GROMACS .gro file of C-alpha atoms in nm:
model
  134
    1MET     CA    1   7.642   7.628   9.559
    2VAL     CA    2   8.027   7.639   9.484
    3ASP     CA    3   8.202   7.372   9.286
    4ASN     CA    4   8.424   7.293   9.560
    5PRO     CA    5   8.739   7.498   9.514
    6THR     CA    6   9.007   7.458   9.738
    7ALA     CA    7   8.981   7.798   9.901
    8ILE     CA    8   8.764   8.101   9.876
    9VAL     CA    9   8.844   8.446   9.952
   10LEU     CA   10   8.533   8.688  10.020
   11PHE     CA   11   8.618   9.069  10.009
   12ASP     CA   12   8.446   9.412  10.020
   13GLY     CA   13   8.365   9.441   9.646
   14VAL     CA   14   8.358   9.830   9.663
   15CYS     CA   15   8.681   9.880   9.862
   16ASN     CA   16   8.963   9.987   9.659
   17LEU     CA   17   9.217   9.841   9.903
   18CYS     CA   18   9.038   9.517   9.888
   19ASN     CA   19   9.003   9.514   9.512
   20HIS     CA   20   9.372   9.574   9.481
   21SER     CA   21   9.457   9.315   9.729
   22VAL     CA   22   9.255   9.063   9.521
   23GLN     CA   23   9.463   9.167   9.202
   24PHE     CA   24   9.769   9.128   9.404
   25VAL     CA   25   9.672   8.770   9.530
   26ILE     CA   26   9.565   8.669   9.180
   27LYS     CA   27   9.914   8.777   9.020
   28ARG     CA   28  10.102   8.570   9.285
   29ASP     CA   29   9.865   8.279   9.314
   30ALA     CA   30  10.051   8.047   9.062
   31LYS     CA   31   9.840   7.744   9.117
   32ASN     CA   32   9.502   7.906   9.100
   33TYR     CA   33   9.440   7.795   9.450
   34PHE     CA   34   9.191   8.067   9.538
   35LYS     CA   35   8.848   8.159   9.397
   36PHE     CA   36   8.733   8.495   9.491
   37GLY     CA   37   8.380   8.668   9.568
   38ALA     CA   38   8.224   8.981   9.702
   39LEU     CA   39   8.100   8.966  10.039
   40GLN     CA   40   7.809   9.175   9.900
   41SER     CA   41   7.706   8.921   9.633
   42GLU     CA   42   7.441   8.648   9.673
   43LYS     CA   43   7.686   8.375   9.690
   44GLY     CA   44   7.923   8.579   9.943
   45LYS     CA   45   7.606   8.619  10.168
   46ALA     CA   46   7.513   8.255  10.121
   47LEU     CA   47   7.868   8.148  10.245
   48LEU     CA   48   7.862   8.401  10.536
   49GLU     CA   49   7.547   8.257  10.644
   50GLN     CA   50   7.671   7.899  10.601
   51TYR     CA   51   7.968   7.978  10.830
   52LYS     CA   52   7.757   8.179  11.067
   53LEU     CA   53   7.932   8.494  11.017
   54PRO     CA   54   7.723   8.834  11.023
   55LEU     CA   55   7.587   8.932  10.691
   56ASP     CA   56   7.717   9.278  10.720
   57ALA     CA   57   8.070   9.166  10.808
   58LEU     CA   58   8.217   9.410  10.551
   59ASP     CA   59   8.524   9.502  10.776
   60THR     CA   60   8.721   9.184  10.706
   61VAL     CA   61   8.832   8.958  10.427
   62VAL     CA   62   8.696   8.608  10.485
   63LEU     CA   63   8.906   8.290  10.395
   64ILE     CA   64   8.720   7.965  10.352
   65GLU     CA   65   8.962   7.697  10.349
   66HIS     CA   66   8.929   7.335  10.440
   67GLY     CA   67   8.571   7.384  10.578
   68LYS     CA   68   8.661   7.662  10.821
   69ALA     CA   69   8.617   8.047  10.791
   70TYR     CA   70   8.905   8.271  10.875
   71THR     CA   71   8.864   8.642  10.922
   72TYR     CA   72   9.042   8.959  11.030
   73SER     CA   73   9.436   8.920  11.039
   74THR     CA   74   9.421   8.544  11.020
   75ALA     CA   75   9.271   8.552  10.657
   76PRO     CA   76   9.537   8.764  10.482
   77LEU     CA   77   9.823   8.590  10.666
   78ARG     CA   78   9.700   8.245  10.574
   79ILE     CA   79   9.644   8.380  10.215
   80ALA     CA   80  10.007   8.463  10.207
   81ARG     CA   81  10.117   8.111  10.289
   82LYS     CA   82  10.004   8.008   9.931
   83LEU     CA   83  10.159   8.294   9.731
   84SER     CA   84  10.469   8.269   9.529
   85GLY     CA   85  10.787   8.428   9.604
   86LEU     CA   86  10.868   8.544   9.960
   87TRP     CA   87  10.511   8.616  10.078
   88PRO     CA   88  10.475   8.288  10.259
   89ILE     CA   89  10.725   8.432  10.516
   90LEU     CA   90  10.454   8.667  10.644
   91SER     CA   91  10.278   8.362  10.775
   92ILE     CA   92  10.502   8.382  11.079
   93PHE     CA   93  10.307   8.647  11.223
   94LEU     CA   94  10.033   8.400  11.286
   95LEU     CA   95  10.251   8.310  11.585
   96VAL     CA   96  10.152   8.655  11.709
   97PRO     CA   97   9.849   8.625  11.932
   98SER     CA   98   9.515   8.743  11.748
   99PHE     CA   99   9.451   8.977  12.027
  100ILE     CA  100   9.747   9.166  11.909
  101ARG     CA  101   9.703   9.119  11.538
  102HIS     CA  102   9.327   9.170  11.489
  103PRO     CA  103   9.309   9.529  11.645
  104ILE     CA  104   9.573   9.661  11.404
  105TYR     CA  105   9.376   9.497  11.092
  106ARG     CA  106   9.053   9.644  11.231
  107TRP     CA  107   9.215   9.978  11.257
  108ILE     CA  108   9.312   9.962  10.897
  109GLY     CA  109   8.959   9.832  10.818
  110ARG     CA  110   8.789  10.127  10.973
  111ASN     CA  111   8.994  10.363  10.780
  112ARG     CA  112   9.021  10.195  10.436
  113TYR     CA  113   8.758  10.404  10.266
  114ARG     CA  114   8.911  10.714  10.388
  115TRP     CA  115   9.266  10.620  10.294
  116PHE     CA  116   9.209  10.430   9.967
  117GLY     CA  117   8.862  10.524   9.870
  118GLU     CA  118   8.573  10.327   9.731
  119LYS     CA  119   8.390  10.233   9.392
  120ASP     CA  120   8.026  10.262   9.339
  121SER     CA  121   7.985   9.907   9.246
  122CYS     CA  122   8.167   9.587   9.268
  123MET     CA  123   8.453   9.503   9.050
  124MET     CA  124   8.377   9.325   8.741
  125PRO     CA  125   8.661   9.079   8.638
  126SER     CA  126   8.789   9.045   8.305
  127PRO     CA  127   8.667   8.746   8.084
  128GLU     CA  128   8.997   8.558   8.149
  129LEU     CA  129   8.953   8.606   8.528
  130ARG     CA  130   8.591   8.545   8.548
  131LYS     CA  131   8.642   8.170   8.621
  132ARG     CA  132   8.819   8.257   8.935
  133PHE     CA  133   8.522   8.423   9.073
  134LEU     CA  134   8.202   8.290   9.241
   0.00000   0.00000   0.00000
């Protein structure tokens, strides 16, 4: 299905916050470690199914890395570990128990459309970025 990238980030393709976050990661992913796909896409849905995640899991970014799927606050903190600059420092928050981190992430997720808006359709990557998308 996917030609074995190192890590895949699945995101809500119509969420403005999610789209800006993907652009943020792309700019700081100097080694092109991540590939991206919309949760709503066929490949996104297939990966959710493969990792036994709900197909309507649009309230979280999903990181698939080394054969394991990470969701909620764990996914962005693990993504930060691979970014250039000082962003890997954020991974220290992985030491905070998930029962504390996840509710904060879910609160932002529940309000993201109200705070940041949404698009009518999924983002279309530019021709030079297309190879980074599923």
